[in-house]
Each structure stands twice: as C-alpha cells, then as structure tokens.
Coordinates of C-alpha atoms and ligand atoms in Angstrom, one line a residue:
M1 CA 24.4 -26.2 14.2
R2 CA 21.8 -28.9 15.6
A3 CA 22.1 -32.7 14.7
V4 CA 20.1 -35.6 15.5
V5 CA 22.0 -38.9 15.8
V6 CA 19.7 -42.0 15.0
G7 CA 21.3 -45.2 17.1
G8 CA 22.8 -45.6 20.4
G9 CA 25.1 -48.6 19.5
V10 CA 28.7 -47.9 18.9
A11 CA 28.9 -45.3 15.9
G12 CA 26.0 -43.2 17.3
P13 CA 27.4 -42.1 20.7
V14 CA 30.9 -41.9 19.2
A15 CA 29.5 -39.7 16.5
A16 CA 27.7 -37.5 19.1
L17 CA 30.7 -37.0 21.3
A18 CA 32.8 -36.0 18.1
L19 CA 30.2 -33.7 17.0
Q20 CA 29.9 -32.0 20.5
R21 CA 33.7 -31.5 20.2
I22 CA 33.2 -29.2 16.8
G23 CA 30.4 -27.4 18.8
V24 CA 27.3 -29.1 17.6
D25 CA 24.3 -29.3 19.7
V26 CA 23.5 -32.9 19.3
V27 CA 20.9 -35.3 20.4
V28 CA 20.9 -39.3 20.2
H29 CA 17.8 -41.3 19.7
E30 CA 17.7 -45.1 20.3
S31 CA 15.0 -47.4 19.3
H32 CA 15.2 -49.9 22.2
P33 CA 14.6 -49.2 25.6
L34 CA 17.4 -48.6 28.3
T35 CA 18.9 -52.0 29.5
D36 CA 21.4 -53.2 32.2
G37 CA 23.7 -53.7 28.9
E38 CA 24.4 -57.5 29.3
R39 CA 22.4 -58.6 26.1
G40 CA 24.3 -60.4 23.2
S41 CA 27.7 -61.0 21.9
W42 CA 31.3 -60.1 22.8
F43 CA 33.5 -58.2 20.4
T44 CA 37.2 -57.3 19.8
V45 CA 38.0 -53.6 19.2
T46 CA 41.3 -53.4 17.3
P47 CA 43.8 -50.4 17.8
N48 CA 42.4 -48.4 14.8
G49 CA 38.9 -48.5 16.9
L50 CA 40.3 -47.5 20.1
D51 CA 42.4 -44.7 18.4
A52 CA 38.7 -43.4 17.4
L53 CA 37.6 -43.8 21.0
D54 CA 40.8 -41.9 22.2
A55 CA 40.2 -38.9 19.6
V56 CA 36.7 -38.4 21.5
G57 CA 38.2 -38.7 25.1
A58 CA 36.5 -42.0 25.6
L59 CA 39.5 -44.7 25.3
H60 CA 39.1 -45.2 29.2
L61 CA 35.9 -46.6 28.9
A62 CA 36.8 -49.3 26.7
R63 CA 40.0 -50.1 28.9
A64 CA 37.6 -50.6 32.0
I65 CA 35.6 -53.1 30.4
G66 CA 38.0 -54.6 27.9
H67 CA 40.5 -57.5 28.0
P68 CA 43.9 -57.3 26.5
T69 CA 43.9 -59.2 23.1
R70 CA 47.0 -59.3 21.1
T71 CA 46.9 -62.4 18.9
N72 CA 44.5 -64.5 16.8
I73 CA 45.5 -68.4 16.7
M74 CA 44.0 -70.4 14.3
R75 CA 43.9 -74.2 14.2
S76 CA 42.4 -77.2 12.1
A77 CA 39.8 -79.7 13.1
T78 CA 42.8 -81.9 14.1
G79 CA 44.3 -79.4 16.2
H80 CA 47.2 -78.3 14.0
E81 CA 48.1 -74.6 14.2
L82 CA 47.6 -73.1 10.8
G83 CA 48.8 -69.5 11.7
R84 CA 48.9 -66.8 14.1
L85 CA 48.0 -63.2 13.4
P86 CA 48.7 -60.2 15.9
L87 CA 46.1 -57.6 16.1
G88 CA 48.0 -54.7 15.2
A89 CA 50.4 -52.3 16.9
P90 CA 49.2 -51.2 20.4
L91 CA 48.3 -47.4 21.1
P92 CA 51.3 -45.1 22.2
D93 CA 50.0 -45.7 25.7
G94 CA 50.5 -49.6 25.4
T95 CA 46.8 -50.3 25.0
P96 CA 46.5 -53.5 22.5
A97 CA 43.2 -54.6 21.0
L98 CA 40.4 -55.2 23.5
T99 CA 37.7 -57.9 24.1
M100 CA 34.3 -56.8 25.4
K101 CA 30.7 -57.2 25.3
R102 CA 29.1 -55.1 22.5
T103 CA 26.3 -53.7 25.0
R104 CA 28.7 -52.9 27.5
L105 CA 30.7 -50.7 25.5
A106 CA 27.2 -49.2 23.9
A107 CA 26.0 -48.5 27.5
A108 CA 29.1 -46.8 28.6
L109 CA 29.5 -44.7 25.7
A110 CA 25.7 -43.5 26.0
Q111 CA 26.3 -42.8 29.9
E112 CA 29.3 -40.7 28.8
C113 CA 27.2 -38.9 26.2
S114 CA 24.8 -38.2 29.1
R115 CA 27.6 -37.1 31.7
R116 CA 28.6 -34.6 28.8
G117 CA 25.4 -33.2 28.6
I118 CA 24.1 -34.9 25.4
E119 CA 20.5 -36.1 25.6
V120 CA 20.1 -39.7 24.8
R121 CA 16.4 -40.9 24.2
Y122 CA 15.7 -44.4 24.7
A123 CA 12.5 -46.3 23.2
S124 CA 12.6 -43.4 20.5
G125 CA 13.2 -45.1 17.1
L126 CA 13.4 -43.1 13.8
T127 CA 10.2 -43.5 11.8
A128 CA 10.6 -40.8 9.2
A129 CA 13.0 -38.3 7.9
E130 CA 12.7 -35.8 5.1
P131 CA 14.8 -32.9 4.0
T132 CA 13.0 -29.4 4.0
A133 CA 13.3 -26.6 1.7
S134 CA 15.3 -24.6 3.9
G135 CA 18.0 -27.1 4.0
T136 CA 17.3 -28.6 7.4
V137 CA 15.8 -32.2 8.0
R138 CA 12.4 -32.8 9.7
A139 CA 12.4 -36.1 11.5
S140 CA 9.8 -38.0 13.4
F141 CA 10.3 -40.8 16.2
A142 CA 8.1 -43.5 17.9
G143 CA 5.7 -41.9 20.6
G144 CA 5.0 -39.1 18.2
L145 CA 8.0 -36.7 18.9
A146 CA 9.2 -34.7 15.9
R147 CA 12.6 -32.7 15.6
E148 CA 14.0 -30.3 12.9
A149 CA 18.0 -30.2 12.7
D150 CA 20.6 -29.0 10.3
L151 CA 22.0 -32.7 10.3
L152 CA 20.7 -36.2 10.8
V153 CA 23.5 -39.1 11.3
G154 CA 21.9 -42.6 10.9
A155 CA 24.0 -45.1 12.8
D156 CA 21.4 -47.4 13.1
G157 CA 22.8 -50.7 12.1
V158 CA 22.9 -52.9 9.3
H159 CA 19.0 -53.0 8.8
S160 CA 19.0 -49.2 9.0
T161 CA 15.6 -47.1 8.7
T162 CA 17.7 -44.0 7.8
R163 CA 19.3 -45.6 4.8
R164 CA 15.9 -46.4 3.3
L165 CA 14.9 -42.9 4.1
I166 CA 17.9 -41.7 2.0
D167 CA 17.3 -44.1 -0.9
P168 CA 14.3 -46.2 -1.0
G169 CA 16.2 -48.3 -3.5
A170 CA 19.2 -48.9 -1.0
P171 CA 20.5 -52.3 -0.9
A172 CA 19.4 -54.4 2.2
G173 CA 22.0 -56.8 4.2
R174 CA 23.2 -59.9 2.6
Y175 CA 22.9 -63.0 4.3
V176 CA 26.4 -64.5 4.4
G177 CA 25.5 -68.2 5.1
L178 CA 26.6 -68.4 8.5
V179 CA 24.5 -68.6 11.8
N180 CA 26.0 -67.2 15.0
F181 CA 26.0 -68.4 18.5
G182 CA 27.8 -66.6 21.5
G183 CA 28.1 -67.9 25.0
F184 CA 30.2 -67.8 28.1
T185 CA 31.6 -70.5 30.2
P186 CA 32.1 -69.4 34.0
G187 CA 35.5 -70.9 35.1
G188 CA 36.0 -72.4 31.7
A189 CA 39.7 -71.7 31.7
G190 CA 40.3 -74.3 34.4
S191 CA 39.4 -77.1 31.9
L192 CA 41.6 -75.8 28.9
S193 CA 45.2 -77.0 28.3
D194 CA 48.1 -74.5 28.6
L195 CA 48.1 -74.3 24.7
E196 CA 44.2 -73.6 24.7
A197 CA 44.3 -71.2 27.7
E198 CA 47.1 -68.9 26.0
P199 CA 46.5 -65.4 27.4
A200 CA 45.4 -62.5 25.7
A201 CA 44.5 -64.3 22.5
W202 CA 41.4 -65.5 20.7
H203 CA 41.8 -69.2 19.6
F204 CA 40.0 -70.4 16.4
V205 CA 39.4 -73.9 15.1
F206 CA 38.1 -74.6 11.5
G207 CA 35.9 -77.4 12.5
R208 CA 34.7 -80.4 10.3
R209 CA 31.2 -79.1 10.3
A210 CA 31.5 -75.5 11.8
F211 CA 33.7 -72.9 13.1
F212 CA 34.7 -72.1 16.8
G213 CA 36.3 -69.4 18.7
W214 CA 37.4 -69.1 22.3
H215 CA 39.1 -66.3 24.6
A216 CA 40.1 -67.0 28.2
T217 CA 39.3 -64.0 30.3
P218 CA 42.0 -62.7 32.9
S219 CA 39.4 -63.9 35.8
G220 CA 39.4 -67.5 34.2
D221 CA 35.9 -67.7 32.4
V222 CA 35.7 -68.3 28.8
V223 CA 34.0 -66.4 26.2
W224 CA 33.1 -68.1 23.1
F225 CA 31.1 -68.1 19.7
A226 CA 30.3 -70.6 16.9
N227 CA 29.5 -70.2 13.3
E228 CA 27.3 -72.6 11.8
P229 CA 27.2 -72.8 7.9
R230 CA 23.5 -73.3 7.2
A231 CA 20.2 -71.8 6.0
Q232 CA 18.8 -68.8 8.1
V233 CA 17.0 -69.6 11.3
G234 CA 13.4 -68.6 10.8
P235 CA 11.0 -67.3 13.4
D236 CA 9.5 -70.6 14.0
E237 CA 12.6 -72.5 14.7
R238 CA 13.9 -69.5 16.8
T239 CA 10.6 -69.7 19.0
R240 CA 10.4 -73.6 19.4
T241 CA 14.3 -74.1 20.3
T242 CA 15.2 -73.6 23.8
E243 CA 18.6 -72.7 25.1
P244 CA 19.6 -76.4 26.4
E245 CA 18.5 -77.6 22.6
W246 CA 20.5 -75.1 20.9
R247 CA 23.5 -76.1 23.3
A248 CA 23.1 -79.6 22.5
R249 CA 23.0 -79.3 18.9
L250 CA 26.1 -76.9 18.7
A251 CA 28.1 -79.6 21.2
E252 CA 27.2 -82.2 18.6
L253 CA 28.4 -80.2 15.6
F254 CA 31.9 -79.9 17.3
A255 CA 32.2 -83.5 18.5
G256 CA 35.3 -85.0 16.9
D257 CA 37.2 -81.9 16.7
A258 CA 40.3 -81.1 18.4
G259 CA 39.9 -78.4 21.1
P260 CA 37.7 -77.6 23.8
A261 CA 34.4 -76.4 21.8
A262 CA 32.1 -79.1 22.9
E263 CA 33.0 -79.1 26.7
L264 CA 32.6 -75.3 26.8
I265 CA 29.4 -75.4 25.2
R266 CA 28.1 -78.0 27.4
N267 CA 29.1 -76.2 30.6
G268 CA 28.3 -72.7 29.4
V269 CA 25.3 -70.3 29.0
L270 CA 24.3 -69.2 25.5
E271 CA 24.1 -65.3 25.3
L272 CA 23.2 -65.3 21.5
A273 CA 21.4 -67.8 19.8
G274 CA 20.7 -68.2 16.2
D275 CA 22.0 -65.0 14.9
N276 CA 21.8 -64.8 11.1
T277 CA 24.9 -63.0 9.9
H278 CA 24.6 -60.1 7.5
D279 CA 26.9 -58.1 5.6
L280 CA 26.5 -55.0 3.4
A281 CA 29.0 -54.4 0.7
H282 CA 28.1 -51.4 -1.6
V283 CA 25.5 -48.6 -0.7
P284 CA 25.6 -46.3 -3.6
S285 CA 24.1 -43.3 -1.6
W286 CA 25.4 -42.5 1.8
H287 CA 23.7 -39.3 1.9
R288 CA 20.7 -37.0 0.6
G289 CA 20.4 -33.4 1.8
P290 CA 21.5 -33.0 5.5
M291 CA 21.0 -36.9 6.1
I292 CA 23.8 -39.2 6.1
V293 CA 24.3 -42.7 7.1
I294 CA 27.4 -44.2 9.1
G295 CA 28.8 -47.3 10.6
D296 CA 27.0 -50.7 9.6
A297 CA 24.1 -48.7 8.1
A298 CA 26.5 -47.7 5.4
H299 CA 28.6 -50.6 5.3
A300 CA 28.5 -53.7 7.4
P301 CA 31.5 -56.1 7.3
A302 CA 30.7 -59.6 8.4
P303 CA 31.7 -60.4 12.1
S304 CA 34.3 -62.7 10.7
S305 CA 36.3 -59.3 9.9
G306 CA 36.6 -58.3 13.6
Q307 CA 36.4 -54.7 12.2
G308 CA 32.7 -53.6 12.2
A309 CA 32.7 -51.8 15.3
S310 CA 36.3 -50.2 14.9
I311 CA 35.5 -48.8 11.5
A312 CA 32.1 -47.6 12.5
M313 CA 33.5 -45.7 15.5
E314 CA 36.3 -44.3 12.9
D315 CA 33.2 -43.1 10.9
G316 CA 32.0 -41.1 13.6
V317 CA 35.0 -39.2 14.2
V318 CA 35.9 -38.4 10.6
L319 CA 32.4 -37.0 10.1
A320 CA 33.1 -34.7 12.8
Q321 CA 36.3 -33.9 11.4
A322 CA 34.9 -33.1 7.9
L323 CA 32.0 -30.9 9.1
R324 CA 34.4 -28.9 11.3
D325 CA 36.9 -28.4 8.4
S326 CA 34.5 -27.9 5.3
P327 CA 32.4 -24.7 4.6
D328 CA 29.0 -26.6 4.4
V329 CA 27.3 -29.8 5.0
P330 CA 27.4 -31.0 1.2
S331 CA 31.1 -30.5 0.9
A332 CA 31.7 -32.2 4.4
F333 CA 29.7 -35.1 3.2
A334 CA 31.9 -35.1 -0.1
T335 CA 35.0 -34.9 2.1
Y336 CA 34.0 -37.6 4.4
E337 CA 32.9 -40.0 1.6
G338 CA 36.3 -39.5 -0.2
L339 CA 37.9 -40.5 2.9
R340 CA 36.0 -43.5 3.8
R341 CA 34.5 -45.6 0.9
A342 CA 37.5 -47.2 -0.4
R343 CA 38.7 -48.2 3.3
V344 CA 35.4 -49.5 4.6
E345 CA 34.5 -51.4 1.3
R346 CA 37.8 -53.1 1.3
I347 CA 37.1 -54.3 4.7
V348 CA 33.7 -55.6 4.0
A349 CA 35.3 -57.6 1.1
A350 CA 37.9 -59.1 3.3
G351 CA 35.1 -60.1 5.9
A352 CA 33.4 -61.8 3.0
R353 CA 36.5 -64.0 2.2
S354 CA 37.1 -64.8 5.7
S355 CA 33.3 -65.9 6.0
S356 CA 33.5 -68.1 3.0
S357 CA 36.5 -69.9 4.6
K358 CA 34.5 -70.8 7.5
A359 CA 32.2 -73.2 5.3
P360 CA 33.8 -76.6 5.1
R361 CA 33.1 -79.1 2.3
P362 CA 34.1 -82.3 3.6
L363 CA 36.3 -83.6 0.4
F364 CA 38.1 -80.3 0.2
R365 CA 38.9 -80.0 4.0
P366 CA 42.6 -81.1 3.9
L367 CA 43.0 -78.6 0.5
R368 CA 41.3 -75.9 2.8
D369 CA 43.5 -76.3 5.5
A370 CA 46.5 -76.2 3.3
A371 CA 45.3 -73.0 1.5
L372 CA 44.7 -71.5 5.1
R373 CA 48.1 -72.5 6.2
L374 CA 49.4 -70.7 3.0
A375 CA 47.2 -67.7 3.3
F376 CA 48.4 -67.2 6.9
R377 CA 52.1 -67.4 6.1
H378 CA 51.9 -65.1 3.2
V379 CA 48.5 -63.2 2.8
V380 CA 46.8 -62.7 6.1
T381 CA 49.7 -61.6 7.8
E382 CA 50.7 -58.5 10.2
P383 CA 52.5 -56.6 7.7
K384 CA 49.8 -57.1 5.0
L385 CA 47.1 -56.2 7.3
A386 CA 48.9 -52.9 8.8
W387 CA 46.5 -50.7 6.4
M388 CA 43.5 -52.2 8.5
Y389 CA 44.8 -52.2 12.2
D390 CA 47.3 -49.4 12.2
H391 CA 44.9 -46.8 10.8
R392 CA 45.0 -43.6 12.8
I393 CA 42.9 -40.6 12.7
H394 CA 45.0 -37.6 14.1
W395 CA 42.1 -35.5 15.1
E396 CA 44.1 -32.2 15.1
K397 CA 44.9 -32.7 11.1
T398 CA 43.1 -30.2 9.1
L399 CA 41.0 -32.4 6.2
V400 CA 40.7 -29.7 4.0
P401 CA 43.9 -27.6 3.7
G402 CA 43.2 -24.0 4.4
A403 CA 39.8 -24.5 5.7
R404 CA 40.5 -23.6 9.3
Ligands
LIG1 C1 28.3 -61.8 16.6 C2 29.1 -60.6 16.2 C3 30.3 -60.5 16.5 C4 30.9 -59.4 16.0 N1 32.3 -59.3 16.3 C5 32.8 -58.1 16.1 C6 34.2 -57.9 16.5 O1 35.0 -58.7 16.9 N2 34.7 -56.7 16.3 C7 34.2 -55.9 15.4 O2 34.8 -54.5 15.3 N3 32.9 -55.8 15.0 C8 32.3 -57.2 15.3 N4 30.8 -57.2 15.1 C9 30.4 -56.1 14.3 C10 29.8 -55.0 15.0 O3 29.0 -55.4 16.2 C11 29.1 -54.0 14.2 O4 29.8 -53.6 13.2 C12 29.1 -52.8 15.2 O5 28.2 -52.8 16.4 C13 28.1 -51.7 14.2 O6 28.0 -50.5 15.0 P1 26.9 -49.6 14.6 O7 26.8 -48.4 15.7 O8 27.1 -49.0 13.2 O9 25.5 -50.5 14.9 P2 25.1 -51.3 15.8 O10 25.8 -51.6 17.0 O11 24.1 -52.3 15.1 O12 23.9 -50.1 16.4 C14 22.7 -49.8 15.9 C15 21.7 -49.1 16.8 O13 20.9 -48.4 16.3 C16 19.4 -48.8 16.9 N5 18.5 -48.6 16.0 C17 18.1 -49.4 14.9 N6 17.1 -48.7 14.2 C18 16.7 -47.7 14.8 C19 15.8 -46.7 14.3 N7 14.9 -46.9 13.6 N8 16.1 -45.6 15.3 C20 16.8 -45.5 16.5 N9 17.6 -46.5 16.7 C21 17.6 -47.5 16.0 C22 19.8 -50.2 17.2 O14 18.9 -50.6 18.2 C23 21.3 -50.3 17.9 O15 21.4 -49.9 19.0 C24 30.3 -58.3 15.5 C25 29.0 -58.3 15.2 C26 28.1 -59.7 15.5 C27 26.7 -59.8 15.3

C-alpha cells in the first residue's frame, strides 16, 4: 500500500511512522519550507500523547527536548490558589507530561521519518486531490508535483485543505474569543518567588483582564503565554504593531494582578504574537474514498484543553492500527472513527469550556473565582480527568477481533 501524508506538524509524522510500522510505503508533504524549528509556541504533551509516541518508538525524541511537567497550579488575580491539577499518571518508565516547543517536536519527528527512510518533502503543500475510479487517490502539490496513492491522510491542521477536499461544505475553525501570545524570559526564574518557581509545574493566573501562564525551565528560564479576550487581530493591526508595542500592551493588561506576568513580559521576548485561537468541534465527514483527516484537521480543541497535540498523535497511531487490522480501507476508516470520535469531541468540548472561563467580566469576577475553586475541587480533578490523561493505545492489541 502507498500512502501520502499531508502535513509535517505532529500528527503527520507520527501517522507516517505508524503506517511504516504496518508495511505501508509512505511519503510526507509539508507546505512550509524546512526551518530551524525555533518558531512559535510551547506546548505540553501529556502521558496519553507520550504513549502514542512510544507506540512508534519515538518517545526518546520528546524526552530529549521536553521538561517534566507534573501539575497545573491555578491562582486568582489576587494570588489565592484556586486549585491544583496533576497531569496524569506517568508512563511505566516514569516519564511524566513534557513541555517543549511545538516546532522542535515537529522537526525531531520529521528527522526521525527521514532517518527511517520516509521521504519528507517541504514547500510542497497539497492543492488538490480526488479519488479515482480504481479506488486510489490522485493528489497535486505546489510546484506541480502529482502523486497517485492508495491512501491520503490529511494532517494539515485546523485550516485544513484536505478537509475541504473531502467535503467542500465542511465547517471552518471557530474563533474562540481569545488572542494568544507566547514568550520566553531568559534567566526569568531568578526573579520568581519560591511559590512562583515551583518546578515541573505550569502556573496560571485568572487575571482581571486576561489569563497568564508560566513554566520555569530546569535551566532557570521562563516560558510564558497570555490569552487576551478580545476581537480577532486583523492583518492591519498585525503589520503595524511592533514586538515591543505588543509587549508593552500585554504588560499593561496584567498590571495590578498578583504574580510575575508584567515583569516576565517586560523582560522577555515574544515568540508568538496575536495568534487568533480557533477550535473545531464537529466535522461530519472525516473521510471520502481513500482520503481521511486526522488531528486538528478533523477536530481541533482550543489550546486551553492542553490536549490538541496529544490526541493528534493518538489519531496517527490508531489509524495505522485500524488499517493493519481491517480487510480494506473503508472498514478501517469505520473502525477508526468508531474508536476516536466520541473521545476527541469530548476533549474539544472540555477545551471550549476552559476557554470561556478565561474571559473575565468585572462584576462577576469574585463569583467566577468561587466557581473555579469549586470546579477544581469537584469537577476538574485528577480522577475525573483520568479518561483523558491515562488513555493508552496498546499497539499489539488487535482492534478487530479475528482480523489478524
Ligand atoms: C498557542 C498554542 C498552544 C497550544 N498548547 C497545547 C498544549 O499545551 N498541549 C497540546 O496538546 N496542544 C496544544 N496546542 C494545540 C496543538 O498545537 C495542536 O493541536 C497540534 O499541533 C495539532 O497537530 P496537527 O499535526 O494536527 O496540526 P499542526 O500542528 O497544525 O500541523 C499541521 C501541519 O500541516 C501543514 N499544512 C497545512 N496545510 C498544508 C497543505 N495544504 N499541504 C501540506 N501541509 C500543510 C502545516 O504547515 C503544519 O505543519 C496549542 C496550540 C496553540 C496555537
């Protein structure tokens, strides 16, 4: 079987590695040119996502670039602790959730693909694809290249081209009402109090005007992000606002809140500016003929869920298992969808709830803090979230009894 994977983010390379494991001849096409892997935001891969990496023999890549992250600690604008949330049971070898730069993971996974003989083509975005009468798919790419394959896996993110090629009426991503900023403060941990520098944790403040998160790295730097509830950043605002202007505006947003936000922002470097945050809840058709979407292209939880990358990687592995264990592609897609849809849509819904709790309304702030305290005590708790973090794939398990 020949497969084309569209997208060299996280879902694409993991799907390619998993497909190779079941004997598929696979190639990855990424629309961006090859970069140094240093753009953009940081994220946390929780044990369920690390388990997916382990299934394709790539856990060591995340361990090499990630910082252990065991707990989320939530505080109010006045500095009172609202709750703590452990990020799931570590893997059997002791690996807990890991925080890393998204592009570093994508670059490491793509390099691993190349090392295992999987071709990764950059600056080669999918432009068109259509099933053929013989059951294959013919795909065209920027630059004029065309390929015919037995399977096309669209792992091309929330603004997916593949999703529209499968169903021109497919929904687009929804703006969740938050603009995202991410930054890095070299040596920033030196200015944090002991409480603020608690290691292996993400610290969050539900501020008066916006939401702030930071994570002190083992080398004493601080990674941080801010979510501002507001209208989307348009192209004009993006072009005319300089990096120091964004940071000055952001620092002002957190003036008066407890915690180190304003100082970290003033002394830091902005790595992600004015990113309009989208989610994607329900895509009616994930597949048509031999074309299928996975990861954010099929279901994008808001970043507030902390799950997008993890479930995107789970998708890649489960899709390969379904193909391995099914007699043909249509039944593999049906098995895959049956295993994935309820889980991923539940996570998107949780991300949407989490995003809406970040938009403060001044008169309701004390009420919001009280509600959050209750939620972190009774609803958003480790046992209640075990279904999310403690999900494991079990590569050797046969998905369709009697199929192998
Ligand atoms: C600020 C921020 C913070 C986040 N924090 C977390 C977190 O803590 N934990 C977590 O699990 N998730 C987090 N997420 C979500 C996570 O980044 C995504 O869910 C995850 O990257 C989805 O992986 P993917 O491979 O499906 O899509 P992507 O990572 O978006 O990759 C898609 C790839 O496809 C390429 N592409 C697009 N169109 C084409 C085309 N036509 N042809 C070829 N290639 C194409 C893109 O260039 C890209 O490389 C965060 C997201 C943001 C924005």
